Each structure stands twice: as C-alpha cells, then as structure tokens.
Coordinates of N, CA and C in Angstrom, one line a residue:
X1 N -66.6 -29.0 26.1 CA -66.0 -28.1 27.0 C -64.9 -27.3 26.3
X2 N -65.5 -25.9 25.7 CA -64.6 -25.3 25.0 C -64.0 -24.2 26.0
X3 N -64.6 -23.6 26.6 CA -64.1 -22.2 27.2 C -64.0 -22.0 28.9
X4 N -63.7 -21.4 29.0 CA -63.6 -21.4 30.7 C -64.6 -21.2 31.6
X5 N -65.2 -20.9 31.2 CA -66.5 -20.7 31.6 C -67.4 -22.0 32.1
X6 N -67.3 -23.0 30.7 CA -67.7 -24.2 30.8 C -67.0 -24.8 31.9
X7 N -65.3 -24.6 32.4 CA -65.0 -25.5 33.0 C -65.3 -25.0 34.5
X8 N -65.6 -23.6 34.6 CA -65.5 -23.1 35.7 C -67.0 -23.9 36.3
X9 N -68.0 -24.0 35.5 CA -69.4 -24.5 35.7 C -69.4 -26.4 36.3
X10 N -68.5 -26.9 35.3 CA -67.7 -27.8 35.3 C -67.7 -28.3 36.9
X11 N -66.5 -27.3 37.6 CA -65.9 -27.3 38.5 C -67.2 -27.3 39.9
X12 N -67.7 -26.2 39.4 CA -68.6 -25.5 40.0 C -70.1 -26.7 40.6
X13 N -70.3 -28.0 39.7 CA -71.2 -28.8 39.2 C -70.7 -30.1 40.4
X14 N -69.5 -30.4 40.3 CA -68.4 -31.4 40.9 C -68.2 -31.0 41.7
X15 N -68.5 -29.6 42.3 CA -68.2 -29.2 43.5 C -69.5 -29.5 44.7
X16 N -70.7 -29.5 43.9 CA -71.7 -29.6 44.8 C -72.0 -30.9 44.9
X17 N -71.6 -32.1 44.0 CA -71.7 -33.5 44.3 C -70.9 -33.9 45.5
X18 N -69.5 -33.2 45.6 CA -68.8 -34.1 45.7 C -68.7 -32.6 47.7
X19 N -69.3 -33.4 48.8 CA -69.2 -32.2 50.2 C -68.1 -32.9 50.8
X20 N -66.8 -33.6 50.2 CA -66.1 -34.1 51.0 C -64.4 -32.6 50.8
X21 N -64.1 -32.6 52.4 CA -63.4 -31.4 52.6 C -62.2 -31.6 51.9
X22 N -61.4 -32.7 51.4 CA -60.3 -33.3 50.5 C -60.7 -33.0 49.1
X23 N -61.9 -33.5 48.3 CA -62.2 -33.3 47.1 C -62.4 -31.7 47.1
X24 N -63.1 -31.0 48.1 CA -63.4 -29.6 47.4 C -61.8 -28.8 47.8
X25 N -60.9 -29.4 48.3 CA -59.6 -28.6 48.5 C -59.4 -28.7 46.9
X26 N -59.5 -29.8 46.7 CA -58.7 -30.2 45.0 C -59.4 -29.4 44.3
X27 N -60.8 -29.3 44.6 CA -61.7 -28.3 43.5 C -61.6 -27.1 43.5
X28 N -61.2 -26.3 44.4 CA -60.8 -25.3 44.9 C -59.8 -25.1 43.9
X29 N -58.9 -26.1 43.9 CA -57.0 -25.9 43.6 C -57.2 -25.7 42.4
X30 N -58.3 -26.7 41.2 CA -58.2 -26.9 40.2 C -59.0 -25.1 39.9
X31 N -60.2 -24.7 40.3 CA -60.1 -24.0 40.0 C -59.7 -22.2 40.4
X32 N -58.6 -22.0 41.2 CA -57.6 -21.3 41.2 C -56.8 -21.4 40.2
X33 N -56.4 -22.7 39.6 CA -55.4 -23.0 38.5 C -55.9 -22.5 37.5
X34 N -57.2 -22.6 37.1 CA -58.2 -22.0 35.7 C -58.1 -20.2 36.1
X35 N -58.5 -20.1 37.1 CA -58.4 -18.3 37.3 C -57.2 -18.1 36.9
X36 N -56.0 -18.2 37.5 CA -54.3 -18.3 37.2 C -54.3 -18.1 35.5
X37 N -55.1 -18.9 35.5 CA -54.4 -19.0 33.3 C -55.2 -18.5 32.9
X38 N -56.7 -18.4 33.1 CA -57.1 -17.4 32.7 C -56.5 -16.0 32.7
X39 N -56.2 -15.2 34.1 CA -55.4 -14.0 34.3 C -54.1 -13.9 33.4
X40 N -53.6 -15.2 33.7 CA -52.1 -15.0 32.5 C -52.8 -15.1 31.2
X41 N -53.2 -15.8 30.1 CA -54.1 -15.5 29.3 C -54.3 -14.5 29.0
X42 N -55.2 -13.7 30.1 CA -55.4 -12.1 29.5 C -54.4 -11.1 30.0
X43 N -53.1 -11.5 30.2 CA -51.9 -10.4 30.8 C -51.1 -10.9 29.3
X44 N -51.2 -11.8 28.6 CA -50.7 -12.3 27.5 C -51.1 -11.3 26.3
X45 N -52.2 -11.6 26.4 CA -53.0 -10.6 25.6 C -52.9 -9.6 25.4
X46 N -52.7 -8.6 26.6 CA -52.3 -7.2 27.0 C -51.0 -7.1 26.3
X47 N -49.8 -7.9 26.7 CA -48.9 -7.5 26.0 C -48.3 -8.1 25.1
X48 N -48.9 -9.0 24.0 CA -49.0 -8.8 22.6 C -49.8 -7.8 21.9
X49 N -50.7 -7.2 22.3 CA -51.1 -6.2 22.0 C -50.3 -5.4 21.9
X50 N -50.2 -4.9 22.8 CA -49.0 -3.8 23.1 C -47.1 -3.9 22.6
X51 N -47.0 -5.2 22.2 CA -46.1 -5.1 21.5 C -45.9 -5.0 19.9
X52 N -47.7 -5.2 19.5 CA -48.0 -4.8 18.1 C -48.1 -3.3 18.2
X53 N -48.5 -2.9 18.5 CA -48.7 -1.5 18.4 C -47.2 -0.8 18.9
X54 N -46.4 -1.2 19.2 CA -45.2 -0.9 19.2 C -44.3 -0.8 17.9
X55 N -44.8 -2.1 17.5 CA -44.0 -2.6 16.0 C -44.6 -1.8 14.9
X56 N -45.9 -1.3 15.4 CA -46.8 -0.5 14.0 C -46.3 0.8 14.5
X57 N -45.9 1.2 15.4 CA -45.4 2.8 15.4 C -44.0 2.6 14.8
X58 N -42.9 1.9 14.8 CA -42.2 1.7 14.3 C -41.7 1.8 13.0
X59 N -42.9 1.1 12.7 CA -42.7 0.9 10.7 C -43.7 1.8 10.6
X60 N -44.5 2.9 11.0 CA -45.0 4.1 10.8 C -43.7 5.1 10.4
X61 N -43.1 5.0 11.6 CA -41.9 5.9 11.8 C -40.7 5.8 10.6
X62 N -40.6 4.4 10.5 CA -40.0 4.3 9.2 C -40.5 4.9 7.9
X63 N -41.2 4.4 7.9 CA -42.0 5.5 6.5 C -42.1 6.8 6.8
X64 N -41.9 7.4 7.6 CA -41.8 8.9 7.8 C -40.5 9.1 7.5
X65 N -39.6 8.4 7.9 CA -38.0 8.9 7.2 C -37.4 8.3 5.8
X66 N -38.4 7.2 5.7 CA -38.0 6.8 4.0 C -38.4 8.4 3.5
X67 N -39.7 8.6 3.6 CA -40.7 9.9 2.8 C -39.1 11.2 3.4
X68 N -38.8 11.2 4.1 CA -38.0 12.3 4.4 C -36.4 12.3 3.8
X69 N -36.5 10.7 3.5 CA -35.0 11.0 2.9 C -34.6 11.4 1.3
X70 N -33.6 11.3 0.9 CA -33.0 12.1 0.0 C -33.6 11.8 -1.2
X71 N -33.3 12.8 -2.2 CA -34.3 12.8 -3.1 C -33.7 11.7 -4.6
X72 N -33.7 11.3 -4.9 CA -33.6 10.5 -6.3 C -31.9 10.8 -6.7
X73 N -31.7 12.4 -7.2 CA -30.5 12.6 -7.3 C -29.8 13.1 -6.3
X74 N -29.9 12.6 -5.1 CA -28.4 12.3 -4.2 C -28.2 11.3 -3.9
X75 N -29.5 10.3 -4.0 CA -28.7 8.9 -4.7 C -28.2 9.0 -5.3
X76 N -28.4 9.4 -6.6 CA -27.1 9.3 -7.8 C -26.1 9.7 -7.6
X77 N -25.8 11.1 -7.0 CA -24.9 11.4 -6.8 C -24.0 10.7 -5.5
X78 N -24.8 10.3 -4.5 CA -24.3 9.3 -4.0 C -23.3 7.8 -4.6
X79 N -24.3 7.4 -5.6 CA -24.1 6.3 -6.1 C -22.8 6.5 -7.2
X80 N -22.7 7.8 -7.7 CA -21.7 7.9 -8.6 C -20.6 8.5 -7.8
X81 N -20.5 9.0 -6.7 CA -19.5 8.6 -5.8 C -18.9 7.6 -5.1
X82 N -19.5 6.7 -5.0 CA -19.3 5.5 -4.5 C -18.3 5.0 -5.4
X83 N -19.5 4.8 -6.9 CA -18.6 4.4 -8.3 C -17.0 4.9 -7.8
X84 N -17.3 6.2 -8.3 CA -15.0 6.9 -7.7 C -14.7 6.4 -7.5
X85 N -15.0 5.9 -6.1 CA -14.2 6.2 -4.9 C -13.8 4.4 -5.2
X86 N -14.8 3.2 -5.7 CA -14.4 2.0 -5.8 C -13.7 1.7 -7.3
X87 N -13.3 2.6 -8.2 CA -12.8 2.5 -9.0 C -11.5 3.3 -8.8
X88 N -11.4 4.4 -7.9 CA -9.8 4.8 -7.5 C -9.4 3.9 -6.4
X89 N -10.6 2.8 -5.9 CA -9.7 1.8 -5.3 C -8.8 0.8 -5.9
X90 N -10.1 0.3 -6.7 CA -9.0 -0.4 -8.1 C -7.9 0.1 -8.6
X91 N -8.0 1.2 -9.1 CA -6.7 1.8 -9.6 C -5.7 1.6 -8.5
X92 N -6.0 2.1 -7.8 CA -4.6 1.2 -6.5 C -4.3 0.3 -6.2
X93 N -5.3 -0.9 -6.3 CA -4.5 -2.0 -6.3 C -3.9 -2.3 -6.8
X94 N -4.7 -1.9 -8.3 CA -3.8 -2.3 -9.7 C -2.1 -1.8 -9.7
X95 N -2.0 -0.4 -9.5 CA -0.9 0.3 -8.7 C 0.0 -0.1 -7.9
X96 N -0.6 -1.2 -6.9 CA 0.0 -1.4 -5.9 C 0.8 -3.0 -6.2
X97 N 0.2 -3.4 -7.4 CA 0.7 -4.9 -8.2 C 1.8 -4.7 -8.5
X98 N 1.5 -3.6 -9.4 CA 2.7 -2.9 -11.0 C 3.6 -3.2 -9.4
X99 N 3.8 -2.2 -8.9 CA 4.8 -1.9 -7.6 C 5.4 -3.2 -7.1
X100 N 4.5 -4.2 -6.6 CA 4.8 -5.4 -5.6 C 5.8 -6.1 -7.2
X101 N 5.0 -6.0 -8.3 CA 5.8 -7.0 -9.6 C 7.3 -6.5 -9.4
X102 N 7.7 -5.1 -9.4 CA 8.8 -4.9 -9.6 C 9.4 -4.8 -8.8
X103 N 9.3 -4.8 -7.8 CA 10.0 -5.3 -6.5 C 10.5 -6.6 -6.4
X104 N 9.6 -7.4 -6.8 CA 9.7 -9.0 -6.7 C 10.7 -9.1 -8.1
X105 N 10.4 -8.5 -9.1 CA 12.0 -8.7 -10.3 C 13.0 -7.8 -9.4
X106 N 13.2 -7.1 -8.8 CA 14.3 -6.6 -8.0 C 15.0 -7.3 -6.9
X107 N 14.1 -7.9 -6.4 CA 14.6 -8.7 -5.5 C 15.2 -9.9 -6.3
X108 N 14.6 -10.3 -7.1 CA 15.0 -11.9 -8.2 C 16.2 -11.0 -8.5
X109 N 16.6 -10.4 -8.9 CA 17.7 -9.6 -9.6 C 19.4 -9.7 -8.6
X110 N 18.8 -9.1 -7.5 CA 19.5 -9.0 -6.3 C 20.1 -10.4 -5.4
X111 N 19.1 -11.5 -5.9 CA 19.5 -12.9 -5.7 C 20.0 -13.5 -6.6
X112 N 20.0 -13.2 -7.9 CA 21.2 -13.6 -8.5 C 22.0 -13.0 -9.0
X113 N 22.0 -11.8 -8.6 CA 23.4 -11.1 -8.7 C 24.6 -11.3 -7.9
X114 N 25.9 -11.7 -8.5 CA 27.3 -12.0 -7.8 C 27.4 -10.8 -6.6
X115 N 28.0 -12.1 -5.3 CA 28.7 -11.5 -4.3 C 29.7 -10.1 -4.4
X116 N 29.6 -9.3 -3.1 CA 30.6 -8.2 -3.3 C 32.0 -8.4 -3.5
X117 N 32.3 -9.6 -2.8 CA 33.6 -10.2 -3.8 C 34.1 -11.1 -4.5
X118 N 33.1 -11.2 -5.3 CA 33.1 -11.5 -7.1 C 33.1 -10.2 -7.6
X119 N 32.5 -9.1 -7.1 CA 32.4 -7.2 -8.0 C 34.1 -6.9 -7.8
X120 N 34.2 -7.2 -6.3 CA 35.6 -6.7 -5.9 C 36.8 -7.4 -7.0
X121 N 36.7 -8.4 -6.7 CA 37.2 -9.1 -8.2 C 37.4 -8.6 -9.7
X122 N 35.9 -8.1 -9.7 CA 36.1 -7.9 -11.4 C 36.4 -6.6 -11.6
X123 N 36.6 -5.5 -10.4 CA 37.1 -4.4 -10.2 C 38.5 -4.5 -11.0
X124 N 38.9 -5.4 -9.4 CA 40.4 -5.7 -10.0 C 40.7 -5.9 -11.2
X125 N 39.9 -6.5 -11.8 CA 40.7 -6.8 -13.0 C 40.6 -5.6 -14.5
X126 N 39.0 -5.3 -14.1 CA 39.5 -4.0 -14.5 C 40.2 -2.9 -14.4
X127 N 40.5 -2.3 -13.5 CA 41.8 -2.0 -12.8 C 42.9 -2.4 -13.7
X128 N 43.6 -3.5 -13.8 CA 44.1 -4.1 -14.2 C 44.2 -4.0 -15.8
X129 N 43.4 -4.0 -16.3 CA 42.9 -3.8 -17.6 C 42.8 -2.7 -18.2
X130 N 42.9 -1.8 -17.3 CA 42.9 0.4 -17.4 C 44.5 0.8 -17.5
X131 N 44.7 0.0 -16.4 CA 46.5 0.3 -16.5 C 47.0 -0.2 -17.7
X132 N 46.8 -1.7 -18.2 CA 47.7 -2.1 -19.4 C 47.0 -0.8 -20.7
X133 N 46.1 -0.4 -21.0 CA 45.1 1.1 -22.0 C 46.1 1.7 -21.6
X134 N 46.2 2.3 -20.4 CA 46.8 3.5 -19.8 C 48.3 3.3 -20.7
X135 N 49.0 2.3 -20.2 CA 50.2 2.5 -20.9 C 50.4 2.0 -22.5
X136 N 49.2 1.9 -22.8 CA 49.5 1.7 -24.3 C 49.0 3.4 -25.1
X137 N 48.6 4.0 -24.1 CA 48.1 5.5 -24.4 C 49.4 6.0 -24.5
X138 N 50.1 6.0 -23.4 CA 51.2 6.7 -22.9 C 52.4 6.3 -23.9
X139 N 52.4 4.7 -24.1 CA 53.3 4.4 -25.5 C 52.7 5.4 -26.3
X140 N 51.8 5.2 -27.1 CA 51.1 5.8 -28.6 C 51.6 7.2 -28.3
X141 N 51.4 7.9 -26.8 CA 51.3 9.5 -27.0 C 53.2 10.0 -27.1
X142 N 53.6 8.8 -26.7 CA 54.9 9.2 -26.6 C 55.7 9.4 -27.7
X143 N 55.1 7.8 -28.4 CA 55.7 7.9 -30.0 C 55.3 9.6 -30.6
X144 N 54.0 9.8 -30.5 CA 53.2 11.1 -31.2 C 53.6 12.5 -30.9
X145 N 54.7 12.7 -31.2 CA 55.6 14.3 -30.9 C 56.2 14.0 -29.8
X146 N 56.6 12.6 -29.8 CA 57.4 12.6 -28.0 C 56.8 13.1 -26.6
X147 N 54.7 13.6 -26.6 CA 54.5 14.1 -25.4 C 54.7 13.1 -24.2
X148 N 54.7 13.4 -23.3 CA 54.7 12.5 -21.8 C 53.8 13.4 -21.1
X149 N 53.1 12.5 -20.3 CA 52.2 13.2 -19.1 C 52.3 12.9 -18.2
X150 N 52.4 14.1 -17.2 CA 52.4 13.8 -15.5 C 50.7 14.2 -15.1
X151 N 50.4 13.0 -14.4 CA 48.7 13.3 -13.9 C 49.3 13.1 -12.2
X152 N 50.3 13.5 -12.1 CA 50.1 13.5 -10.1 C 49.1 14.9 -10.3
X153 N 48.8 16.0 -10.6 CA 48.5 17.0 -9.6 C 47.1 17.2 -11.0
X154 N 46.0 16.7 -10.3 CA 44.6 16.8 -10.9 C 44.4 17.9 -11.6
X155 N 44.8 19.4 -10.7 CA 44.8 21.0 -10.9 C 45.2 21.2 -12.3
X156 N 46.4 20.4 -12.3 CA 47.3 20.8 -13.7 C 47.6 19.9 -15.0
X157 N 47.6 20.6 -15.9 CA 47.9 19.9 -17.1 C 49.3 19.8 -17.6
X158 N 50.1 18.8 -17.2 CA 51.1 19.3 -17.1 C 52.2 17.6 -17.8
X159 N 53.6 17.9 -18.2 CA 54.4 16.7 -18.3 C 55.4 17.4 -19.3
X160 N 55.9 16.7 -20.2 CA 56.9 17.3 -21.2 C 56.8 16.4 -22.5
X161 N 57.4 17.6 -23.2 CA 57.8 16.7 -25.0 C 59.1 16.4 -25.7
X162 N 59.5 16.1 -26.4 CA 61.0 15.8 -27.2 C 60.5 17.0 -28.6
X163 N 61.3 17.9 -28.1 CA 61.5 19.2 -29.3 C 62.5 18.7 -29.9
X164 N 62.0 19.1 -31.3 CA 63.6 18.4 -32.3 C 63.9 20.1 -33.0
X165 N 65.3 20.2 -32.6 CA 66.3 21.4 -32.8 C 66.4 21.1 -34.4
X166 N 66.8 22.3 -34.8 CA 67.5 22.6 -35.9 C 68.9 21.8 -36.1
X167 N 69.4 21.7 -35.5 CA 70.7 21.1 -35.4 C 70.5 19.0 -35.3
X168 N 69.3 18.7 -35.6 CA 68.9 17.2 -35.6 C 69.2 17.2 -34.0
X169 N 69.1 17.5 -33.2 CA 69.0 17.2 -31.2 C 68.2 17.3 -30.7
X170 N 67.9 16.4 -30.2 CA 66.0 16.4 -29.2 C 66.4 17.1 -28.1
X171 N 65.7 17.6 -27.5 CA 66.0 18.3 -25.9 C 64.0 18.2 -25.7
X172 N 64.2 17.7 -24.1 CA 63.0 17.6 -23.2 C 62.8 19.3 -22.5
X173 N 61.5 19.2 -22.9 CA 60.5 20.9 -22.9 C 59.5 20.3 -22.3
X174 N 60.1 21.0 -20.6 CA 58.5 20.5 -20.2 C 57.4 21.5 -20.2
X175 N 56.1 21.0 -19.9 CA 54.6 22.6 -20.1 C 54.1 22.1 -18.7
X176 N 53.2 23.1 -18.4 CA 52.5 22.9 -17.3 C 51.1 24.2 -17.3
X177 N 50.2 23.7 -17.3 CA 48.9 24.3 -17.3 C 48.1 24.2 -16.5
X178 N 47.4 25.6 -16.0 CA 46.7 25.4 -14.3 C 45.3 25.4 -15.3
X179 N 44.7 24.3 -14.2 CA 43.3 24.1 -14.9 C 42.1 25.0 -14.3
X180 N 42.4 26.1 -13.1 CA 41.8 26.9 -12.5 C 41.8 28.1 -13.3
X181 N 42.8 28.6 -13.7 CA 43.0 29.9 -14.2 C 43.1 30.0 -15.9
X182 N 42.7 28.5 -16.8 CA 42.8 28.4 -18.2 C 41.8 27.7 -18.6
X183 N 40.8 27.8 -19.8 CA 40.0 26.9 -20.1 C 40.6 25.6 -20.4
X184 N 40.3 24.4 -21.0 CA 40.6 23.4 -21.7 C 41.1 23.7 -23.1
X185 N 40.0 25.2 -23.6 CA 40.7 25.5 -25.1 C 41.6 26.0 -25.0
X186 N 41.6 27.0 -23.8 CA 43.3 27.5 -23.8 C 44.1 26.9 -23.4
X187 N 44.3 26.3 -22.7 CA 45.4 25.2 -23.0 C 45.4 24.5 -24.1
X188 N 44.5 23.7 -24.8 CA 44.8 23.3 -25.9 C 45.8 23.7 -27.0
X189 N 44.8 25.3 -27.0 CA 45.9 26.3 -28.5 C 47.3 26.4 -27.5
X190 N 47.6 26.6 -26.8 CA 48.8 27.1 -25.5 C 49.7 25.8 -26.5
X191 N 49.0 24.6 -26.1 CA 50.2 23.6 -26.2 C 50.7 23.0 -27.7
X192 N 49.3 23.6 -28.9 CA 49.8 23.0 -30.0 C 50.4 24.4 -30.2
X193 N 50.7 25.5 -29.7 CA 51.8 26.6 -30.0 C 52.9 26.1 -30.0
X194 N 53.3 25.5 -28.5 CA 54.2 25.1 -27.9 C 54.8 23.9 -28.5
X195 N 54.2 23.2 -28.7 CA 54.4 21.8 -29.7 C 55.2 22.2 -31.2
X196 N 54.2 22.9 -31.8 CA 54.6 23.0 -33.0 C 55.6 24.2 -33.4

C-alpha cells in the first residue's frame, strides 16, 4: 500500500465487509482524514512550487544587476579609495597617539612639578638674590666715575655722578634723560659728554 489510491480502495474494500453503522462512521472518518492530506499534500505542493519560482525570479533579478553593475574600473577606483580613506585613517590614529603620548608626558610633568608655593618661594629668593646683584652693580657703578642711578621713574634715565674739579673737589652733577623724546644712543653720547 503505497499511494492513496490504494488506501482509498483499501477503505473502500472494509467498507463493504464491514455494514455495521459505528464501523462505517470510522470508515468514513478515516477516509475524510486521507482526502484532508491528500488536499493539504497538494496545497503543499502548490506552494512550494510557488515559492521556487519566487526564489528563481530573484536570483534572475540578481543577475540582471550584477550584469548592470559597475564596470571593473570603478571598482578600482572604488577600491583605491577605500585604500585613502583607510590609510588617512591610520594616519590619524597614529596622530592621535603622537598627541595622547604627549599629553600623558605633560601631565607626568605637571605631577611632578613643585607646588605654587615652593615657585613662590624660589621667587623669593630670587628676588632676593637680584637685590644683593643689584647692589653690587650699584657698588661697581659707583666706584666707576662715581655714577649713581635713580630707576624710580621708568620714562627716564636719570641719577647723578662725582665730577672731579680742577681744584681736586668732587661736586655731585646730576643728568636726567627722557626715554620718549631720546634714543638709547643719544643718551648714551649725551652722558659720556657729560661724564667726561
């Protein structure tokens, strides 16, 4: 009993043995259940069919746009765009390292570099260390033709010297030079006039 046919004969065979009104309900049922799968069976059929022929228009259609797409060299030029564009990404990362490295030595720098008052400190002492120059200038320049300098007024170049008279007498000569209205050279020549 391969096919339906056989079973429907089957049924059909068992049906005339058997005139009892309980057995032919069952025979009946059994064969409604054969029609049933047969019908689904060929509604199965139908639409695998129909879903091949779906799938073959498909990959038809695909091959109509492979055949329509671009030709050999806009791949390439595709492809050597791509290249660029992932080699000026590298370059930026690479870029973006150099950058992060030296930030990260900046920051290392910044962490061990002394508090603002430890700087304030060594200010002071330089400071401190400008003034004792300062007056060892002011000694030296004093000894050196007796000049003296007054720096209150930034504008001017200005203080006095020990002129030695004819007569062996020092007398204090003071100068004053506006730094708006004289170069630096002219004051210069002004004062080794004045000087000498």
């Amino acid at each position: 009993m391969n096919s339906l046919e056989e079973y429907t004969a089957f049924a059909a065979t068992i049906s005339e043995l058997m005139r009892d009104g309980e057995e032919l309900n069952m025979i009946e049922n059994i064969q409604n259940s054969i029609l049933d799968a047969k019908n689904l069976h060929h509604d199965e059929q139908i639409h695998y069919q129909n879903e091949i022929e779906h799938l073959l228009e498909k990959v038809e259609d695909t091959r109509k746009k492979s055949r329509r797409s671009a030709s050999k060299e806009e791949y390439q030029a595709k492809h050597e765009s791509l290249q660029s564009e992932h080699h000026a990404c590298l370059q930026n990362i690479s870029n973006l390292q150099e950058q992060r490295f030296l930030l990260q030595q900046q920051i290392n720098k910044l962490k061990k570099a002394p508090s603002l008052v430890a700087k304030r400190n060594e200010i002071e002492k330089l400071k401190e260390k400008l003034n004792v120059e300062d007056q060892k200038v002011r000694l030296y320049m004093n000894t050196f033709k007796g000049l003296n300098w007054d720096f209150d007024d930034e504008n001017k170049v200005q203080g006095y010297y020990v002129a030695q008279q004819l007569s062996d007498t020092r007398s204090l000569v003071p100068f004053s030079f506006d730094k708006n209205t004289e170069t630096a050279c002219e004051i210069a020549d002004r004062m080794w006039e004045e000087i000498l």
